[in-house]
mmCIF file of C-alpha atoms and ligand atoms in Angstrom:
data_model
loop_
_atom_site.group_PDB
_atom_site.id
_atom_site.type_symbol
_atom_site.label_atom_id
_atom_site.label_comp_id
_atom_site.label_asym_id
_atom_site.label_seq_id
_atom_site.Cartn_x
_atom_site.Cartn_y
_atom_site.Cartn_z
ATOM 1 C CA MET A 1 18.532 -51.259 23.341
ATOM 2 C CA THR A 2 22.054 -52.219 24.406
ATOM 3 C CA SER A 3 22.819 -55.179 26.662
ATOM 4 C CA ILE A 4 23.533 -52.747 29.504
ATOM 5 C CA ASP A 5 19.760 -52.117 29.722
ATOM 6 C CA GLN A 6 18.786 -55.800 29.862
ATOM 7 C CA PHE A 7 17.536 -57.403 33.055
ATOM 8 C CA GLN A 8 17.340 -60.982 31.760
ATOM 9 C CA ASP A 9 16.612 -63.389 34.657
ATOM 10 C CA LYS A 10 17.167 -60.681 37.290
ATOM 11 C CA ALA A 11 14.847 -60.969 40.293
ATOM 12 C CA VAL A 12 12.676 -57.926 41.007
ATOM 13 C CA PHE A 13 10.250 -57.384 43.917
ATOM 14 C CA VAL A 14 7.791 -54.477 43.823
ATOM 15 C CA ALA A 15 5.824 -53.681 46.991
ATOM 16 C CA GLY A 16 2.616 -51.916 45.957
ATOM 17 C CA GLY A 17 3.103 -53.228 42.415
ATOM 18 C CA SER A 18 -0.497 -53.930 41.384
ATOM 19 C CA SER A 19 -1.335 -50.552 39.827
ATOM 20 C CA GLY A 20 -0.228 -47.152 38.611
ATOM 21 C CA ILE A 21 3.412 -46.104 38.724
ATOM 22 C CA ASN A 22 4.597 -49.189 40.583
ATOM 23 C CA PHE A 23 2.933 -51.544 38.104
ATOM 24 C CA ALA A 24 4.592 -49.640 35.240
ATOM 25 C CA ILE A 25 7.953 -50.203 36.959
ATOM 26 C CA ALA A 26 7.194 -53.928 37.367
ATOM 27 C CA LYS A 27 6.184 -54.122 33.695
ATOM 28 C CA ALA A 28 9.312 -52.308 32.488
ATOM 29 C CA PHE A 29 11.544 -54.871 34.208
ATOM 30 C CA ALA A 30 9.385 -57.790 33.004
ATOM 31 C CA GLU A 31 9.622 -56.489 29.412
ATOM 32 C CA ARG A 32 13.417 -56.682 29.733
ATOM 33 C CA GLY A 33 13.453 -60.314 30.838
ATOM 34 C CA ALA A 34 13.301 -60.009 34.621
ATOM 35 C CA ARG A 35 11.355 -62.336 36.894
ATOM 36 C CA VAL A 36 9.036 -60.045 38.802
ATOM 37 C CA ALA A 37 7.166 -60.486 42.086
ATOM 38 C CA ILE A 38 4.618 -57.955 43.297
ATOM 39 C CA ALA A 39 2.769 -57.525 46.590
ATOM 40 C CA SER A 40 -0.254 -55.437 47.519
ATOM 41 C CA ARG A 41 -3.330 -55.741 49.714
ATOM 42 C CA THR A 42 -6.073 -56.822 47.325
ATOM 43 C CA PRO A 43 -5.834 -60.402 45.961
ATOM 44 C CA GLU A 44 -7.916 -59.629 42.842
ATOM 45 C CA ARG A 45 -5.745 -56.653 41.912
ATOM 46 C CA VAL A 46 -2.586 -58.698 42.488
ATOM 47 C CA GLN A 47 -3.901 -61.572 40.324
ATOM 48 C CA ALA A 48 -4.899 -59.228 37.487
ATOM 49 C CA ALA A 49 -1.506 -57.511 37.514
ATOM 50 C CA VAL A 50 0.392 -60.824 37.586
ATOM 51 C CA ALA A 51 -1.653 -62.062 34.616
ATOM 52 C CA GLN A 52 -0.606 -58.966 32.639
ATOM 53 C CA LEU A 53 3.039 -59.474 33.589
ATOM 54 C CA ARG A 54 2.917 -63.140 32.516
ATOM 55 C CA GLU A 55 1.496 -62.112 29.128
ATOM 56 C CA LEU A 56 4.901 -60.533 28.501
ATOM 57 C CA GLY A 57 6.329 -64.054 28.447
ATOM 58 C CA GLY A 58 8.349 -64.202 31.647
ATOM 59 C CA GLU A 59 7.859 -65.506 35.162
ATOM 60 C CA ALA A 60 5.780 -63.435 37.568
ATOM 61 C CA LEU A 61 4.473 -64.008 41.072
ATOM 62 C CA GLY A 62 2.041 -62.084 43.240
ATOM 63 C CA PHE A 63 1.405 -61.937 46.964
ATOM 64 C CA ALA A 64 -1.517 -60.416 48.845
ATOM 65 C CA ALA A 65 0.249 -58.626 51.707
ATOM 66 C CA ASP A 66 -0.189 -55.337 53.524
ATOM 67 C CA VAL A 67 3.102 -53.461 54.049
ATOM 68 C CA ARG A 68 1.802 -52.438 57.495
ATOM 69 C CA ASP A 69 2.043 -56.111 58.486
ATOM 70 C CA ALA A 70 5.797 -56.727 58.848
ATOM 71 C CA ASP A 71 5.370 -60.512 59.119
ATOM 72 C CA ALA A 72 3.167 -60.753 56.020
ATOM 73 C CA ILE A 73 5.573 -58.721 53.909
ATOM 74 C CA ALA A 74 8.550 -60.725 55.218
ATOM 75 C CA GLU A 75 6.762 -63.942 54.231
ATOM 76 C CA ALA A 76 6.077 -62.588 50.726
ATOM 77 C CA LEU A 77 9.729 -61.594 50.324
ATOM 78 C CA GLY A 78 10.857 -65.013 51.569
ATOM 79 C CA ASN A 79 8.581 -66.773 49.079
ATOM 80 C CA ALA A 80 9.797 -64.570 46.223
ATOM 81 C CA HIS A 81 13.390 -65.366 47.198
ATOM 82 C CA ALA A 82 12.656 -69.092 47.344
ATOM 83 C CA ALA A 83 11.259 -68.949 43.807
ATOM 84 C CA PHE A 84 13.602 -66.457 42.118
ATOM 85 C CA GLY A 85 16.778 -66.372 44.240
ATOM 86 C CA ASP A 86 18.593 -63.265 45.437
ATOM 87 C CA ILE A 87 16.678 -60.057 44.775
ATOM 88 C CA ASP A 88 18.472 -57.754 42.330
ATOM 89 C CA VAL A 89 15.948 -54.904 42.399
ATOM 90 C CA LEU A 90 13.665 -54.036 45.315
ATOM 91 C CA VAL A 91 11.009 -51.333 44.917
ATOM 92 C CA SER A 92 9.036 -49.976 47.877
ATOM 93 C CA GLY A 93 6.125 -48.009 46.450
ATOM 94 C CA ALA A 94 2.980 -48.788 48.450
ATOM 95 C CA ALA A 95 1.301 -45.567 49.579
ATOM 96 C CA GLY A 96 -1.967 -44.057 50.700
ATOM 97 C CA ASN A 97 -3.230 -40.510 50.470
ATOM 98 C CA PHE A 98 -6.267 -38.347 51.098
ATOM 99 C CA VAL A 99 -6.632 -34.590 51.166
ATOM 100 C CA ALA A 100 -7.471 -33.108 54.563
ATOM 101 C CA PRO A 101 -6.287 -30.309 56.833
ATOM 102 C CA ALA A 102 -4.311 -31.494 59.846
ATOM 103 C CA LEU A 103 -7.225 -30.577 62.106
ATOM 104 C CA GLY A 104 -9.496 -32.697 59.883
ATOM 105 C CA MET A 105 -7.397 -35.814 60.382
ATOM 106 C CA SER A 106 -8.013 -38.148 63.277
ATOM 107 C CA THR A 107 -4.900 -39.553 64.882
ATOM 108 C CA LYS A 108 -5.796 -42.792 63.133
ATOM 109 C CA GLY A 109 -6.002 -41.018 59.763
ATOM 110 C CA PHE A 110 -2.525 -39.497 60.205
ATOM 111 C CA ARG A 111 -1.115 -42.767 61.504
ATOM 112 C CA THR A 112 -2.611 -44.774 58.650
ATOM 113 C CA VAL A 113 -0.625 -42.899 55.994
ATOM 114 C CA VAL A 114 2.576 -42.885 58.055
ATOM 115 C CA ASP A 115 2.118 -46.621 58.654
ATOM 116 C CA ILE A 116 1.738 -47.396 54.952
ATOM 117 C CA ASP A 117 4.293 -45.009 53.436
ATOM 118 C CA LEU A 118 7.029 -44.790 56.071
ATOM 119 C CA ASN A 119 6.694 -47.761 58.402
ATOM 120 C CA GLY A 120 5.713 -49.926 55.405
ATOM 121 C CA THR A 121 8.902 -48.920 53.600
ATOM 122 C CA PHE A 122 10.954 -49.786 56.683
ATOM 123 C CA HIS A 123 9.223 -53.187 56.892
ATOM 124 C CA VAL A 124 9.912 -53.903 53.202
ATOM 125 C CA LEU A 125 13.556 -52.819 53.225
ATOM 126 C CA ARG A 126 14.333 -54.362 56.625
ATOM 127 C CA ALA A 127 12.846 -57.749 55.709
ATOM 128 C CA ALA A 128 14.387 -57.737 52.216
ATOM 129 C CA TYR A 129 17.956 -57.202 53.429
ATOM 130 C CA ALA A 130 18.558 -60.930 53.986
ATOM 131 C CA TYR A 131 17.445 -61.689 50.433
ATOM 132 C CA LEU A 132 19.163 -58.871 48.518
ATOM 133 C CA ARG A 133 22.048 -59.654 46.162
ATOM 134 C CA LYS A 134 25.306 -58.635 47.785
ATOM 135 C CA PRO A 135 27.014 -56.986 46.057
ATOM 136 C CA GLY A 136 24.793 -55.591 43.347
ATOM 137 C CA ALA A 137 21.244 -55.000 44.595
ATOM 138 C CA SER A 138 19.402 -51.794 43.713
ATOM 139 C CA VAL A 139 16.853 -50.623 46.289
ATOM 140 C CA LEU A 140 14.362 -47.959 45.221
ATOM 141 C CA SER A 141 11.802 -46.165 47.356
ATOM 142 C CA ILE A 142 9.070 -44.205 45.606
ATOM 143 C CA SER A 143 8.865 -40.879 47.381
ATOM 144 C CA ALA A 144 6.888 -37.716 46.536
ATOM 145 C CA PRO A 145 7.507 -33.958 46.248
ATOM 146 C CA GLN A 146 5.679 -33.554 49.578
ATOM 147 C CA ALA A 147 8.905 -34.892 51.158
ATOM 148 C CA PHE A 148 10.560 -31.501 50.637
ATOM 149 C CA ASN A 149 7.741 -29.139 49.587
ATOM 150 C CA PRO A 150 5.505 -28.376 52.567
ATOM 151 C CA THR A 151 2.004 -28.859 51.177
ATOM 152 C CA LYS A 152 -1.255 -27.814 52.825
ATOM 153 C CA TYR A 153 -3.704 -30.660 53.527
ATOM 154 C CA GLN A 154 -0.869 -33.187 53.167
ATOM 155 C CA ALA A 155 0.622 -33.200 56.687
ATOM 156 C CA HIS A 156 0.598 -37.007 56.811
ATOM 157 C CA VAL A 157 2.212 -37.513 53.382
ATOM 158 C CA CYS A 158 4.773 -34.721 53.928
ATOM 159 C CA ALA A 159 5.887 -36.253 57.210
ATOM 160 C CA ALA A 160 5.896 -39.814 55.885
ATOM 161 C CA LYS A 161 7.724 -39.218 52.609
ATOM 162 C CA ALA A 162 10.354 -36.989 54.281
ATOM 163 C CA GLY A 163 11.008 -39.990 56.509
ATOM 164 C CA VAL A 164 11.217 -42.287 53.487
ATOM 165 C CA ASP A 165 13.957 -40.124 51.953
ATOM 166 C CA MET A 166 15.889 -40.109 55.216
ATOM 167 C CA LEU A 167 15.660 -43.912 55.325
ATOM 168 C CA THR A 168 17.119 -43.923 51.810
ATOM 169 C CA ARG A 169 20.101 -41.852 52.927
ATOM 170 C CA VAL A 170 20.730 -43.767 56.144
ATOM 171 C CA LEU A 171 20.461 -47.215 54.550
ATOM 172 C CA ALA A 172 22.673 -46.119 51.640
ATOM 173 C CA MET A 173 25.325 -45.473 54.278
ATOM 174 C CA GLU A 174 24.664 -48.616 56.333
ATOM 175 C CA TRP A 175 24.413 -50.996 53.359
ATOM 176 C CA GLY A 176 26.976 -49.448 51.014
ATOM 177 C CA GLY A 177 29.640 -51.811 52.347
ATOM 178 C CA ASP A 178 27.550 -54.758 51.130
ATOM 179 C CA GLY A 179 27.453 -53.293 47.631
ATOM 180 C CA ILE A 180 23.756 -52.452 47.976
ATOM 181 C CA ARG A 181 22.676 -49.114 46.509
ATOM 182 C CA VAL A 182 19.621 -47.349 47.954
ATOM 183 C CA ASN A 183 17.911 -44.446 46.170
ATOM 184 C CA SER A 184 14.595 -42.577 46.162
ATOM 185 C CA ILE A 185 12.660 -41.646 43.030
ATOM 186 C CA VAL A 186 10.396 -38.615 43.427
ATOM 187 C CA PRO A 187 7.672 -38.627 40.763
ATOM 188 C CA GLY A 188 6.021 -35.315 39.998
ATOM 189 C CA PRO A 189 2.381 -35.264 38.901
ATOM 190 C CA ILE A 190 1.910 -38.369 36.743
ATOM 191 C CA GLY A 191 -1.135 -38.394 34.480
ATOM 192 C CA ASP A 192 -3.932 -40.922 34.825
ATOM 193 C CA THR A 193 -2.877 -42.174 38.255
ATOM 194 C CA GLU A 194 -4.703 -42.550 41.545
ATOM 195 C CA GLY A 195 -2.305 -40.087 43.151
ATOM 196 C CA VAL A 196 -3.260 -37.268 40.777
ATOM 197 C CA ARG A 197 -6.956 -38.202 40.869
ATOM 198 C CA ARG A 198 -6.884 -37.641 44.640
ATOM 199 C CA LEU A 199 -4.925 -34.367 44.562
ATOM 200 C CA ALA A 200 -6.685 -32.843 41.527
ATOM 201 C CA PRO A 201 -10.204 -34.274 41.382
ATOM 202 C CA THR A 202 -11.739 -31.678 39.020
ATOM 203 C CA PRO A 203 -10.855 -30.536 35.458
ATOM 204 C CA GLU A 204 -10.025 -27.077 36.878
ATOM 205 C CA ALA A 205 -7.645 -28.503 39.463
ATOM 206 C CA LEU A 206 -6.020 -30.671 36.789
ATOM 207 C CA ALA A 207 -5.492 -27.659 34.503
ATOM 208 C CA HIS A 208 -4.013 -25.641 37.368
ATOM 209 C CA MET A 209 -1.672 -28.510 38.240
ATOM 210 C CA GLN A 210 -0.532 -28.899 34.640
ATOM 211 C CA ALA A 211 0.132 -25.156 34.308
ATOM 212 C CA SER A 212 2.421 -25.302 37.352
ATOM 213 C CA ILE A 213 4.736 -27.878 35.738
ATOM 214 C CA PRO A 214 7.667 -26.160 33.955
ATOM 215 C CA LEU A 215 7.553 -28.728 31.129
ATOM 216 C CA ARG A 216 3.789 -28.037 30.857
ATOM 217 C CA ARG A 217 2.735 -31.662 30.729
ATOM 218 C CA PHE A 218 1.893 -34.403 33.179
ATOM 219 C CA GLY A 219 4.451 -37.140 33.580
ATOM 220 C CA ARG A 220 3.858 -40.607 32.166
ATOM 221 C CA VAL A 221 4.228 -43.735 34.259
ATOM 222 C CA ASP A 222 7.042 -44.780 31.913
ATOM 223 C CA ASP A 223 8.970 -41.591 32.755
ATOM 224 C CA VAL A 224 9.250 -42.987 36.273
ATOM 225 C CA ALA A 225 9.894 -46.553 35.099
ATOM 226 C CA ASP A 226 12.781 -45.270 32.949
ATOM 227 C CA MET A 227 14.438 -43.792 36.048
ATOM 228 C CA ALA A 228 13.962 -47.100 37.910
ATOM 229 C CA LEU A 229 15.651 -48.937 35.013
ATOM 230 C CA PHE A 230 18.504 -46.432 34.909
ATOM 231 C CA LEU A 231 19.135 -46.539 38.660
ATOM 232 C CA SER A 232 19.192 -50.349 38.579
ATOM 233 C CA SER A 233 21.435 -50.573 35.509
ATOM 234 C CA LEU A 234 25.179 -50.735 35.017
ATOM 235 C CA ARG A 235 25.017 -47.033 34.153
ATOM 236 C CA ALA A 236 24.275 -46.012 37.742
ATOM 237 C CA GLN A 237 26.708 -48.142 39.721
ATOM 238 C CA PHE A 238 28.133 -45.134 41.635
ATOM 239 C CA VAL A 239 24.744 -43.635 42.491
ATOM 240 C CA THR A 240 23.483 -44.237 46.021
ATOM 241 C CA GLY A 241 21.698 -42.209 48.690
ATOM 242 C CA ALA A 242 20.237 -39.998 45.949
ATOM 243 C CA VAL A 243 16.745 -38.518 45.979
ATOM 244 C CA ILE A 244 15.938 -37.926 42.329
ATOM 245 C CA PRO A 245 12.916 -35.991 41.027
ATOM 246 C CA VAL A 246 11.223 -37.150 37.824
ATOM 247 C CA ASP A 247 8.804 -34.270 37.705
ATOM 248 C CA GLY A 248 9.143 -32.023 34.676
ATOM 249 C CA GLY A 249 10.720 -29.450 36.969
ATOM 250 C CA SER A 250 7.618 -29.122 39.113
ATOM 251 C CA SER A 251 9.488 -29.181 42.421
ATOM 252 C CA LEU A 252 11.748 -26.269 41.444
ATOM 253 C CA ALA A 253 9.303 -23.512 42.251
ATOM 254 C CA GLY A 254 8.517 -24.933 45.673
ATOM 255 C CA GLY A 255 4.876 -24.117 45.071
ATOM 256 C CA ARG A 256 5.516 -20.372 44.676
ATOM 257 C CA ASP A 257 4.789 -18.813 41.286
ATOM 258 C CA LEU A 258 4.425 -15.084 40.735
ATOM 259 C CA GLY A 259 2.095 -15.962 37.865
ATOM 260 C CA SER A 260 0.596 -13.038 35.997
ATOM 261 C CA ALA A 261 2.662 -10.458 37.925
ATOM 262 C CA VAL A 262 5.647 -11.261 35.681
ATOM 263 C CA ALA A 263 5.578 -11.650 31.898
ATOM 264 C CA ALA A 264 6.252 -15.258 30.851
HETATM 265 P P1 LIG B 1 -1.777 -46.356 43.192
HETATM 266 O O1 LIG B 1 -2.128 -46.771 41.787
HETATM 267 O O2 LIG B 1 -2.863 -46.198 44.170
HETATM 268 O O3 LIG B 1 -0.681 -47.398 43.712
HETATM 269 C C1 LIG B 1 -0.554 -47.739 45.066
HETATM 270 C C2 LIG B 1 -0.239 -49.219 45.127
HETATM 271 O O4 LIG B 1 0.067 -49.554 46.484
HETATM 272 C C3 LIG B 1 -1.380 -50.105 44.710
HETATM 273 O O5 LIG B 1 -0.827 -51.227 44.042
HETATM 274 C C4 LIG B 1 -2.028 -50.547 46.021
HETATM 275 O O6 LIG B 1 -2.661 -51.803 45.828
HETATM 276 C C5 LIG B 1 -0.787 -50.624 46.898
HETATM 277 N N1 LIG B 1 -1.034 -50.420 48.322
HETATM 278 C C6 LIG B 1 -1.716 -49.406 48.935
HETATM 279 N N2 LIG B 1 -1.713 -49.575 50.249
HETATM 280 C C7 LIG B 1 -1.002 -50.707 50.492
HETATM 281 C C8 LIG B 1 -0.632 -51.402 51.670
HETATM 282 N N3 LIG B 1 -1.007 -50.970 52.865
HETATM 283 N N4 LIG B 1 0.115 -52.549 51.544
HETATM 284 C C9 LIG B 1 0.493 -53.002 50.332
HETATM 285 N N5 LIG B 1 0.173 -52.378 49.190
HETATM 286 C C10 LIG B 1 -0.560 -51.251 49.270
HETATM 287 O O7 LIG B 1 -0.963 -44.976 43.206
HETATM 288 P P2 LIG B 1 0.075 -44.181 42.265
HETATM 289 O O8 LIG B 1 -0.489 -42.833 42.059
HETATM 290 O O9 LIG B 1 0.515 -45.003 41.102
HETATM 291 O O10 LIG B 1 1.288 -44.010 43.302
HETATM 292 C C11 LIG B 1 2.351 -44.941 43.372
HETATM 293 C C12 LIG B 1 3.522 -44.376 44.160
HETATM 294 O O11 LIG B 1 3.978 -43.157 43.545
HETATM 295 C C13 LIG B 1 3.196 -44.011 45.601
HETATM 296 O O12 LIG B 1 4.305 -44.300 46.429
HETATM 297 C C14 LIG B 1 2.970 -42.511 45.543
HETATM 298 O O13 LIG B 1 3.191 -41.870 46.780
HETATM 299 C C15 LIG B 1 4.009 -42.121 44.513
HETATM 300 N N6 LIG B 1 3.730 -40.840 43.836
HETATM 301 C C16 LIG B 1 2.724 -40.752 42.930
HETATM 302 C C17 LIG B 1 2.513 -39.564 42.238
HETATM 303 C C18 LIG B 1 1.452 -39.459 41.188
HETATM 304 O O14 LIG B 1 1.426 -38.455 40.447
HETATM 305 N N7 LIG B 1 0.584 -40.437 41.043
HETATM 306 C C19 LIG B 1 3.318 -38.445 42.512
HETATM 307 C C20 LIG B 1 4.311 -38.557 43.486
HETATM 308 C C21 LIG B 1 4.529 -39.768 44.128
HETATM 309 P P3 LIG B 1 -3.804 -52.372 46.845
HETATM 310 O O15 LIG B 1 -4.882 -51.334 46.882
HETATM 311 O O16 LIG B 1 -4.190 -53.685 46.255
HETATM 312 O O17 LIG B 1 -3.120 -52.558 48.150
HETATM 313 N N1 LIG B 2 -10.281 -37.129 55.360
HETATM 314 C C1 LIG B 2 -10.000 -37.354 56.657
HETATM 315 N N2 LIG B 2 -9.729 -38.604 57.145
HETATM 316 C C2 LIG B 2 -9.742 -39.634 56.276
HETATM 317 C C3 LIG B 2 -10.024 -39.479 54.918
HETATM 318 C C4 LIG B 2 -10.306 -38.157 54.458
HETATM 319 N N3 LIG B 2 -10.574 -37.905 53.174
HETATM 320 N N4 LIG B 2 -9.949 -40.693 54.309
HETATM 321 C C5 LIG B 2 -9.628 -41.582 55.267
HETATM 322 N N5 LIG B 2 -9.511 -40.956 56.453
HETATM 323 C C6 LIG B 2 -9.255 -41.562 57.763
HETATM 324 C C7 LIG B 2 -10.428 -42.455 58.146
HETATM 325 O O1 LIG B 2 -11.496 -41.653 58.606
HETATM 326 C C8 LIG B 2 -9.809 -43.334 59.230
HETATM 327 O O2 LIG B 2 -9.734 -42.703 60.470
HETATM 328 P P1 LIG B 2 -10.947 -42.830 61.610
HETATM 329 O O3 LIG B 2 -11.238 -44.297 61.729
HETATM 330 O O4 LIG B 2 -10.368 -42.204 62.825
HETATM 331 O O5 LIG B 2 -12.105 -42.059 61.049
HETATM 332 C C9 LIG B 2 -8.376 -43.468 58.738
HETATM 333 O O6 LIG B 2 -8.147 -42.439 57.769
HETATM 334 C C10 LIG B 2 -8.118 -44.805 58.099
HETATM 335 O O7 LIG B 2 -9.076 -44.997 57.067
HETATM 336 P P2 LIG B 2 -9.441 -46.456 56.520
HETATM 337 O O8 LIG B 2 -10.361 -46.269 55.356
HETATM 338 O O9 LIG B 2 -9.865 -47.324 57.650
HETATM 339 O O10 LIG B 2 -7.986 -46.936 56.064
HETATM 340 P P3 LIG B 2 -7.558 -48.040 55.041
HETATM 341 O O11 LIG B 2 -6.357 -48.661 55.602
HETATM 342 O O12 LIG B 2 -8.675 -48.923 54.612
HETATM 343 O O13 LIG B 2 -7.164 -47.175 53.706
HETATM 344 C C11 LIG B 2 -6.347 -45.031 52.898
HETATM 345 C C12 LIG B 2 -6.045 -46.314 53.677
HETATM 346 C C13 LIG B 2 -7.289 -44.144 53.722
HETATM 347 C C14 LIG B 2 -5.023 -44.310 52.695
HETATM 348 C C15 LIG B 2 -7.044 -45.326 51.548
HETATM 349 O O14 LIG B 2 -7.305 -44.116 50.883
HETATM 350 C C16 LIG B 2 -6.231 -46.225 50.641
HETATM 351 O O15 LIG B 2 -6.330 -47.445 50.748
HETATM 352 N N6 LIG B 2 -5.416 -45.677 49.699
HETATM 353 C C17 LIG B 2 -4.574 -46.463 48.791
HETATM 354 C C18 LIG B 2 -4.561 -45.872 47.402
HETATM 355 C C19 LIG B 2 -3.999 -44.460 47.348
HETATM 356 O O16 LIG B 2 -4.173 -43.647 48.261
HETATM 357 N N7 LIG B 2 -3.318 -44.186 46.218
HETATM 358 C C20 LIG B 2 -2.645 -42.939 46.016
HETATM 359 C C21 LIG B 2 -1.213 -43.057 46.396
HETATM 360 S S1 LIG B 2 -0.417 -41.469 46.268
#
């Protein structure tokens, strides 16, 4: 590893960092010397994740906060800033999902996902602005292919994540003058995660999902963490407002595959 990939003593805040992809991102920065703060709803999950981060030898902090509560998330960000100083890397990755047709969602069900994914991201980014390093901060939102691939039974996630990517583009423009870069990472299907367990709950559905990925394998959480490291490194200093898939090519087909009608 060259020094360009080191994050020694950098301050990192990961909203939704207690599990899955977001925890892997938190861990990747902690392994490279960063001081990492995470926030999610469940105190026990936050404590367990912070304990794992501390085992890596660095400083880690955790906050029980719901991204739907703008004041709670602002308080967590303020406390992280008081402990670690200006935030070098901000990750907004908290999300919720369930599979249901639009007519099977109550207005509260639709609103719940939009509140977590989209409004939650606005709360995190808006409150963090005061604490971000200027110039130099890297802001990352964790989006999803539903942002640009219309997907049945995912009306709430499609609408919310499309909004997340638009926030990325708008804030990249508004905050570029401060030297803050804002980008979205779009994971494809990542193996052994809650997201995939919800979308493909049976072995058959898992096999079908895997077959639809051009690289023919599920992603690993570290595939996504590697992109977060890259986007926050000195190698990506001219990258902002980008929406970058890390998906084995799975978004290319837009869900349409002629399958057996054409020889492979
Ligand atoms: P996950 O393990 O369920 O991670 C979600 C995290 O967000 C958890 O730490 C959860 O902790 C936290 N969270 C949920 N609601 C919250 C709220 N209201 N306030 C604060 N924290 C909240 O899911 P994952 O599959 O790794 O997904 C992580 C991210 O990747 C999401 O943004 C998802 O949309 C995106 N993504 C995933 C995939 C995939 O293949 N898994 C594909 C595309 C995009 P608590 O329960 O303690 O709050
Ligand atoms: N079909 C239809 N509606 C559903 C549903 C389903 N499978 N699951 C939840 N809902 C509805 C509920 O019925 C409720 O609406 P109602 O009161 O009008 O009936 C609404 O969604 C809110 O549910 P609730 O359980 O009160 O919300 P919550 O804030 O406790 O949890 C969720 C949010 C529903 C998104 C929950 O799945 C969650 O916490 N997810 C986080 C983890 C996750 O999804 N990880 C994957 C990320 S890609």
